[in-house]
Coordinates of C-alpha atoms in Angstrom, one line a residue:
Chain A
M1 CA 114.8 122.7 168.6
T2 CA 115.0 126.4 167.7
E3 CA 111.5 127.4 168.8
R4 CA 111.0 128.4 172.4
L5 CA 108.5 126.6 174.5
S6 CA 105.1 128.3 174.6
V7 CA 101.6 127.4 175.6
Q8 CA 101.0 126.3 172.0
S9 CA 103.8 123.8 172.1
I10 CA 102.9 120.1 172.1
P11 CA 105.4 118.4 174.4
K12 CA 106.3 114.7 174.1
L13 CA 108.5 112.4 176.1
K14 CA 111.5 111.5 174.0
S15 CA 111.8 108.0 172.8
L16 CA 114.9 107.4 174.9
F17 CA 112.7 107.5 178.0
R18 CA 110.0 105.3 179.4
M19 CA 107.9 106.3 182.3
Q20 CA 106.4 103.8 184.7
W21 CA 105.2 103.3 188.3
E22 CA 107.9 101.5 190.4
P23 CA 106.5 100.0 193.6
A24 CA 110.1 99.6 195.0
Q25 CA 110.5 103.4 194.8
D26 CA 106.9 104.1 195.6
A27 CA 107.0 106.6 192.7
H28 CA 106.8 107.1 189.0
V29 CA 110.2 106.9 187.4
L30 CA 111.8 107.8 184.1
L31 CA 113.9 105.0 182.7
Y32 CA 116.5 105.5 180.1
P33 CA 119.7 103.7 178.9
E34 CA 121.3 102.4 182.1
G35 CA 119.6 105.0 184.3
M36 CA 116.6 106.0 186.3
I37 CA 115.2 109.3 187.6
T38 CA 112.7 109.1 190.4
L39 CA 110.0 111.7 189.8
N40 CA 108.1 113.7 192.4
D41 CA 104.3 113.8 192.2
S42 CA 104.0 117.1 190.2
A43 CA 106.7 116.1 187.7
S44 CA 104.9 112.8 187.1
E45 CA 101.5 114.4 186.7
I46 CA 102.9 116.8 184.1
L47 CA 105.0 114.2 182.2
Q48 CA 102.1 111.8 182.0
L49 CA 100.3 114.4 179.8
C50 CA 103.4 114.9 177.5
D51 CA 102.0 112.5 175.0
G52 CA 102.6 114.5 171.8
K53 CA 98.8 114.9 171.4
Q54 CA 97.9 118.0 173.5
D55 CA 99.4 121.4 173.8
V56 CA 100.6 123.1 177.0
L57 CA 97.4 125.1 177.3
Q58 CA 95.3 121.9 177.4
L59 CA 97.8 120.3 179.8
I60 CA 97.5 123.3 182.2
A61 CA 93.7 123.2 182.0
K62 CA 93.6 119.5 182.8
L63 CA 95.9 119.8 185.8
E64 CA 94.1 122.9 187.2
A65 CA 90.9 120.9 186.9
K66 CA 92.4 117.9 188.7
F67 CA 93.9 120.1 191.5
P68 CA 91.5 122.9 192.0
A69 CA 92.9 123.9 195.3
A70 CA 96.3 124.6 193.8
G71 CA 95.2 127.8 192.0
S72 CA 97.0 128.9 188.8
L73 CA 99.6 126.4 187.7
E74 CA 100.8 128.0 184.4
A75 CA 104.0 129.4 185.7
D76 CA 105.1 126.3 187.5
I77 CA 104.2 124.0 184.6
L78 CA 106.1 126.1 182.1
E79 CA 109.1 126.3 184.3
F80 CA 109.1 122.5 184.8
L81 CA 108.7 121.9 181.0
E82 CA 111.6 124.2 180.2
E83 CA 113.7 122.3 182.7
A84 CA 112.5 118.9 181.3
S85 CA 113.4 120.1 177.8
A86 CA 116.9 121.3 178.9
N87 CA 117.4 117.9 180.5
G88 CA 116.5 116.3 177.2
W89 CA 113.5 114.5 178.6
I90 CA 110.9 116.0 176.3
E91 CA 110.7 117.4 172.8
Y92 CA 108.1 119.7 171.3
Chain B
M1 CA 119.6 85.8 211.0
A2 CA 120.7 88.5 208.6
G3 CA 117.1 89.1 207.7
S4 CA 116.8 91.5 210.5
N5 CA 119.0 93.8 208.4
I6 CA 116.5 94.1 205.7
E7 CA 115.5 97.7 206.5
K8 CA 119.1 98.9 206.2
I9 CA 119.8 97.1 203.0
T10 CA 118.7 99.0 199.9
A11 CA 116.9 97.1 197.0
P12 CA 118.9 96.2 193.9
R13 CA 118.3 98.5 191.0
W14 CA 120.5 96.9 188.4
L15 CA 120.6 93.3 187.3
L16 CA 123.5 92.5 185.0
A17 CA 123.0 89.2 183.3
E18 CA 126.2 87.9 181.8
L19 CA 124.5 85.4 179.5
T20 CA 127.6 83.9 178.1
Y21 CA 131.4 84.3 178.0
R22 CA 131.5 83.2 174.4
C23 CA 132.4 86.1 172.1
P24 CA 133.7 86.5 168.6
L25 CA 136.0 89.4 169.6
Q26 CA 139.3 89.1 171.4
C27 CA 139.8 92.6 172.9
G28 CA 142.8 92.7 175.2
F29 CA 141.0 95.0 177.7
C30 CA 138.1 92.5 178.3
S31 CA 137.0 92.4 181.9
N32 CA 135.8 88.8 181.7
P33 CA 137.8 86.4 183.9
L34 CA 141.1 85.2 182.4
D35 CA 139.8 81.6 182.6
F36 CA 136.5 82.4 180.9
S37 CA 136.9 79.3 178.7
R38 CA 136.2 77.1 181.7
Y39 CA 132.6 78.3 181.8
K40 CA 130.7 75.7 179.9
Q41 CA 127.5 75.0 181.9
E42 CA 125.5 78.1 181.0
L43 CA 122.2 78.7 182.7
D44 CA 119.3 77.8 180.4
T45 CA 116.3 80.0 179.4
E46 CA 114.1 78.9 182.3
D47 CA 116.9 79.7 184.9
W48 CA 117.3 83.2 183.5
V49 CA 113.6 83.9 183.4
R50 CA 113.4 82.8 187.1
V51 CA 116.3 85.1 188.0
F52 CA 114.8 88.0 186.2
Q53 CA 111.4 87.5 187.9
Q54 CA 113.0 87.1 191.4
A55 CA 115.2 90.2 191.0
R56 CA 112.3 92.2 189.6
E57 CA 110.2 91.3 192.7
I58 CA 112.8 92.8 195.0
G59 CA 113.1 96.0 193.0
A60 CA 115.6 95.6 190.1
V61 CA 114.4 97.7 187.1
Q62 CA 117.4 98.0 184.8
L63 CA 118.5 94.8 183.1
G64 CA 121.8 94.6 181.3
L65 CA 122.1 91.7 178.9
S66 CA 125.8 91.3 178.5
G67 CA 128.5 88.7 178.2
G68 CA 130.7 87.8 176.3
E69 CA 128.5 88.5 173.3
P70 CA 124.9 88.0 174.3
L71 CA 123.8 87.6 170.7
V72 CA 125.5 84.2 170.8
R73 CA 122.5 83.1 172.9
Q74 CA 119.8 81.9 170.5
D75 CA 117.2 82.5 173.2
L76 CA 118.0 86.2 173.5
E77 CA 114.8 87.3 171.9
V78 CA 112.8 85.2 174.4
L79 CA 114.7 86.6 177.3
V80 CA 114.2 90.2 176.2
G81 CA 110.4 89.5 175.7
E82 CA 110.0 88.0 179.2
A83 CA 112.1 90.8 180.8
R84 CA 110.2 93.6 179.1
Q85 CA 106.9 92.1 180.2
M86 CA 108.1 92.1 183.8
G87 CA 108.7 95.9 183.5
Y88 CA 112.4 96.0 183.1
Y89 CA 114.2 98.6 181.0
T90 CA 116.2 96.2 178.8
N91 CA 119.7 97.2 177.8
L92 CA 121.5 95.0 175.2
I93 CA 125.3 95.4 175.5
T94 CA 126.8 94.1 172.3
S95 CA 129.3 94.2 169.6
T96 CA 126.4 93.6 167.1
L97 CA 128.3 90.5 165.8
G98 CA 125.5 87.9 165.4
M99 CA 122.9 90.6 164.6
N100 CA 121.3 91.2 161.2
E101 CA 118.2 93.2 160.2
Q102 CA 115.8 90.2 160.9
R103 CA 117.2 89.6 164.4
L104 CA 117.1 93.3 165.2
E105 CA 113.4 93.4 164.2
K106 CA 112.7 90.4 166.4
L107 CA 114.5 92.0 169.4
Q108 CA 112.6 95.2 168.9
K109 CA 109.3 93.4 168.7
A110 CA 110.2 91.6 171.9
G111 CA 110.4 95.0 173.5
L112 CA 114.1 95.8 173.7
D113 CA 114.5 99.3 175.0
H114 CA 118.1 100.2 174.1
I115 CA 121.2 98.8 172.5
Q116 CA 124.7 99.7 173.6
V117 CA 127.1 99.1 170.7
S118 CA 130.8 98.8 171.4
F119 CA 133.4 100.1 168.9
Q120 CA 137.2 99.7 169.3
A121 CA 138.3 102.6 167.1
P122 CA 136.9 105.0 164.6
E123 CA 138.4 103.3 161.5
E124 CA 138.4 99.8 160.1
V125 CA 142.0 98.7 160.3
L126 CA 142.7 99.8 163.9
N127 CA 139.2 98.7 165.1
D128 CA 139.6 95.2 163.7
Q129 CA 143.2 94.9 165.0
I130 CA 142.1 95.8 168.6
A131 CA 139.1 93.5 168.4
G132 CA 141.1 90.7 166.9
A133 CA 138.2 90.2 164.4
S134 CA 136.8 91.8 161.3
S135 CA 133.9 93.7 162.8
F136 CA 134.1 97.5 162.0
L137 CA 132.0 97.6 158.9
H138 CA 129.3 95.3 160.4
K139 CA 129.1 97.4 163.5
K140 CA 128.7 100.5 161.5
R141 CA 126.0 99.0 159.3
M142 CA 124.1 97.6 162.3
T143 CA 124.3 100.9 164.2
Q144 CA 122.7 102.6 161.3
A145 CA 120.1 99.9 161.2
I146 CA 119.3 100.2 164.9
K147 CA 119.0 104.0 164.6
A148 CA 116.8 103.6 161.5
A149 CA 114.6 101.2 163.5
G150 CA 114.1 104.0 166.1
L151 CA 115.9 102.3 169.0
P152 CA 118.2 104.4 171.2
V153 CA 121.9 103.7 170.7
V154 CA 124.6 104.3 173.2
L155 CA 128.0 104.0 171.6
N156 CA 130.6 102.7 174.0
I157 CA 134.3 102.8 173.2
V158 CA 136.9 101.6 175.7
I159 CA 139.7 104.1 175.7
H160 CA 143.3 103.2 176.0
K161 CA 146.8 104.0 174.8
G162 CA 146.0 102.4 171.4
N163 CA 143.1 104.6 170.5
I164 CA 143.1 107.6 172.8
D165 CA 144.9 109.8 170.2
K166 CA 142.0 109.3 167.9
M167 CA 139.6 111.1 170.2
R168 CA 138.5 113.7 167.6
D169 CA 137.8 111.0 165.0
I170 CA 135.9 108.9 167.5
L171 CA 133.6 111.8 168.3
E172 CA 133.1 112.7 164.6
M173 CA 132.2 109.1 164.0
C174 CA 129.6 109.3 166.8
I175 CA 128.1 112.4 165.2
E176 CA 128.0 110.8 161.8
L177 CA 126.2 107.8 163.3
N178 CA 123.8 110.1 165.2
V179 CA 124.0 108.0 168.4
D180 CA 122.1 109.2 171.5
Y181 CA 124.9 108.9 174.1
V182 CA 128.6 108.3 173.9
E183 CA 130.5 106.5 176.6
L184 CA 134.2 107.1 176.5
A185 CA 135.1 104.4 179.0
S186 CA 138.7 104.3 180.0
A187 CA 139.9 100.7 180.3
Q188 CA 139.6 99.4 183.8
Y189 CA 142.4 97.2 184.9
Y190 CA 140.8 93.8 185.7
G191 CA 140.9 90.5 183.8
Y192 CA 142.7 90.8 180.5
A193 CA 143.1 94.6 180.8
L194 CA 145.3 94.1 184.0
K195 CA 147.4 91.6 182.1
N196 CA 147.9 94.2 179.3
R197 CA 148.1 97.2 181.5
D198 CA 151.5 98.5 180.4
L199 CA 150.3 98.5 176.8
L200 CA 146.9 100.1 177.6
L201 CA 147.3 102.7 180.3
P202 CA 147.7 106.1 178.5
S203 CA 150.2 108.7 179.5
K204 CA 149.1 111.8 181.4
E205 CA 149.8 113.9 178.3
Q206 CA 147.7 111.7 176.1
L207 CA 144.9 111.8 178.6
E208 CA 145.0 115.6 178.9
R209 CA 144.9 116.0 175.2
A210 CA 142.0 113.6 174.8
E211 CA 140.1 115.2 177.7
A212 CA 140.4 118.6 176.2
I213 CA 138.9 117.4 172.9
A214 CA 136.1 115.5 174.7
H215 CA 135.2 118.7 176.6
E216 CA 135.2 120.7 173.4
Y217 CA 132.6 118.4 171.9
Q218 CA 130.6 118.3 175.1
E219 CA 130.3 122.1 174.9
K220 CA 129.6 122.1 171.2
L221 CA 126.9 119.4 171.4
K222 CA 125.1 120.7 174.5
G223 CA 121.4 119.7 174.4
G224 CA 122.1 117.0 171.8
M225 CA 124.3 113.9 171.9
K226 CA 125.5 113.4 175.4
I227 CA 129.2 112.5 176.0
F228 CA 130.3 110.7 179.1
Y229 CA 134.0 110.5 179.7
I230 CA 135.1 108.1 182.4
I231 CA 138.8 108.8 183.0
P232 CA 141.1 106.1 184.2
D233 CA 141.0 105.9 188.0
Y234 CA 144.8 105.5 188.1
Y235 CA 144.9 109.3 187.4
E236 CA 142.5 110.2 190.2
K237 CA 143.5 111.1 193.8
R238 CA 140.6 109.2 195.3
P239 CA 139.1 105.9 194.4
K240 CA 135.9 105.4 192.6
P241 CA 132.8 104.6 194.6
C242 CA 132.8 101.2 193.1
M243 CA 129.2 99.9 192.4
N244 CA 128.0 102.7 194.6
G245 CA 128.9 100.4 197.5
W246 CA 129.1 96.6 197.7
G247 CA 125.6 95.1 197.5
S248 CA 123.9 98.5 197.5
M249 CA 122.2 98.6 194.0
F250 CA 124.1 96.3 191.7
L251 CA 123.6 92.5 191.2
T252 CA 125.5 90.5 188.6
V253 CA 124.8 86.9 187.6
D254 CA 127.5 85.1 185.6
P255 CA 126.9 82.6 182.8
E256 CA 126.9 79.7 185.2
G257 CA 124.6 81.4 187.8
L258 CA 127.1 82.7 190.3
A259 CA 125.6 85.9 191.9
Q260 CA 128.0 88.7 192.8
P261 CA 127.8 92.4 193.7
C262 CA 129.9 93.2 190.6
H263 CA 131.1 91.3 187.6
S264 CA 134.6 90.8 189.0
A265 CA 133.9 90.0 192.6
K266 CA 134.4 86.2 192.3
L267 CA 138.1 86.7 191.8
I268 CA 138.3 87.6 195.6
P269 CA 139.2 84.4 197.4
D270 CA 137.6 83.3 200.6
I271 CA 134.2 84.6 199.7
E272 CA 131.8 82.0 198.6
F273 CA 129.4 83.5 196.1
P274 CA 125.9 81.9 196.0
N275 CA 124.5 80.3 192.8
V276 CA 121.0 81.2 191.6
K277 CA 120.4 77.5 191.0
D278 CA 120.7 76.9 194.8
H279 CA 119.2 80.1 196.3
D280 CA 116.6 82.6 195.4
I281 CA 117.5 86.2 194.6
R282 CA 115.9 87.6 197.7
S283 CA 117.9 85.5 200.1
I284 CA 121.1 86.0 198.0
W285 CA 120.7 89.8 198.1
Y286 CA 119.6 90.2 201.8
D287 CA 121.0 87.2 203.6
S288 CA 124.0 85.7 201.9
P289 CA 127.3 86.2 203.7
A290 CA 128.9 87.2 200.3
F291 CA 126.5 90.1 199.7
N292 CA 126.8 91.2 203.4
H293 CA 130.6 90.9 203.4
Y294 CA 131.5 94.5 202.5
R295 CA 128.2 96.2 203.3
G296 CA 128.5 99.1 205.7
Y297 CA 131.8 100.3 207.1
G298 CA 132.6 97.8 209.8
W299 CA 135.0 95.8 207.7
M300 CA 137.3 98.8 207.0
K301 CA 140.8 99.1 208.1
E302 CA 142.8 102.3 208.3
P303 CA 143.1 104.7 206.6
C304 CA 139.5 104.1 205.5
A305 CA 138.0 103.4 208.9
S306 CA 138.5 107.0 210.2
C307 CA 138.4 108.7 206.8
D308 CA 135.7 111.4 206.4
E309 CA 135.3 110.4 202.8
K310 CA 134.4 106.8 203.4
E311 CA 130.7 107.4 202.8
K312 CA 131.5 108.9 199.4
D313 CA 133.8 106.3 198.0
F314 CA 133.3 103.2 200.2
G315 CA 137.1 102.7 200.3
G316 CA 137.1 102.2 196.5
C317 CA 137.1 98.9 194.7
R318 CA 137.5 95.6 196.6
C319 CA 138.6 93.7 193.5
Q320 CA 141.2 96.3 192.6
A321 CA 142.5 96.3 196.2
Y322 CA 142.8 92.5 196.0
L323 CA 144.4 92.4 192.6
L324 CA 147.0 95.0 193.4
T325 CA 147.8 94.4 197.1
G326 CA 146.7 90.8 197.6
D327 CA 144.3 92.0 200.4
A328 CA 140.7 92.6 199.5
D329 CA 140.1 94.5 202.8
A330 CA 142.8 97.0 202.0
T331 CA 142.2 100.6 200.8
D332 CA 142.0 100.8 197.1
P333 CA 145.5 101.8 196.2
V334 CA 144.2 104.5 193.8
C335 CA 143.7 106.5 197.0
E336 CA 146.6 108.8 197.8
K337 CA 146.1 107.9 201.4
S338 CA 146.7 104.3 200.8
A339 CA 150.1 102.9 201.9
D340 CA 150.2 101.0 198.6
H341 CA 149.6 104.0 196.4
G342 CA 153.1 103.6 195.1
L343 CA 151.8 100.7 193.0
I344 CA 149.7 103.1 191.1
E345 CA 152.4 105.6 190.7
D346 CA 154.7 102.9 189.3
A347 CA 152.1 101.9 186.8
V348 CA 151.6 105.5 185.7
A349 CA 155.4 105.9 185.4
C350 CA 155.5 102.9 183.2
A351 CA 152.7 104.2 180.9
G352 CA 154.4 105.1 177.7
Q353 CA 157.5 103.0 178.3
A354 CA 156.3 99.6 177.2
S355 CA 158.7 98.1 174.7
S356 CA 157.5 98.7 171.2
N357 CA 157.5 95.0 170.2
A358 CA 155.3 93.9 173.1
Q359 CA 152.1 92.3 172.0
V360 CA 148.7 92.6 173.6
F361 CA 147.6 89.3 175.2
L362 CA 144.4 88.8 173.4
R363 CA 141.3 87.4 175.0
N364 CA 140.6 84.1 173.3
R365 CA 140.1 80.5 174.1
F366 CA 143.7 79.6 173.4
N367 CA 145.1 82.2 175.8
S368 CA 142.4 81.5 178.3
E369 CA 143.2 77.8 178.4
K370 CA 146.9 78.5 178.6
I371 CA 146.7 80.6 181.8
G372 CA 143.3 79.9 183.2

């Protein structure tokens, strides 16, 4: 992964991880070998769109359309994706 | 009725299914009970599926399929399939003995999420000597096959005096095999490992050298292969927060159906552990005297009771307290505050002094029947 994340990047959840809704946690979680990360609402909204099919620009447009009251989300989303990439959750 | 405590008791997150104690390997650090050969009435497929379902209903989400060697069970593929459909993340914890490409394909089709492969050493002769079975080449071939199939691999290697000086070779092997995570798991002194402790516990110098190498690779591989190094608790000043607290997130069921808060707990006398054949998982987890026995802090004696770190380490490991002091309510002697800490200091002093002709007491049926 030499390229930096940009709005043209197409992020994808790494195969090590599986995301699902867990009623016991009342949250979406990321499952991986012997572990689990409980996601907050915004993290789960973003990660659900990291399907390897759409770029960051499309992802931002979708979330801004879904949450019109939130205003511009670009900075927050890019920041989260960079963190998710540093954590090894996604690749692009 | 203990049911009134339900709000205070957290849901289980982990179910460890010890499907069998049968295993083709004989590792002298095995954590299975010394008398494992007595366990002959294994739960059947239907029992396990019921256990998975009941544990899932109360919140368990990680499923460890372990043993012994779980591949010995011919219904493993069925169990994986059922568990996956229930929404578990399924972890197979194996030596790969009993696996071939066809079986791997079936497991993957059934929905297996991840395979943890154990190695004993980074080269054939030493690996097979520690394992007491020819296994290295097969493990390597199967690890490559698992990676090629696209399944995540965690390579687990139990670290002890006999392989700790090979740390660099171990990590180079992991890189070569392109595994996702590496667990450098220091031997924990229960079961066979406790019996062989003087031959297994590394010296402080060995540990420091190995740690430096592991850290060097952790730095070098940042963002790639993750390396977890669990150092022996005998060299810590405070005990480990065993199982994150008794009955807080971890549930083990042994091959005959005994439910426990960890895989060693049944060695503690005077606690009657419930069997999944007689009770459902919900009542076992929330209401059984065994699972409530060491919940909270009320059971603690000094120095734990007034210790400001008790919420961090829960007084350490109940099994270790019992095995070393004879009192399961005692402070884990790993803690420097424990009156029995000298037991640990003695063991550490012994490390490196074991007579050179001493032999590791291997985990096999013969030895188990002899002492079990």
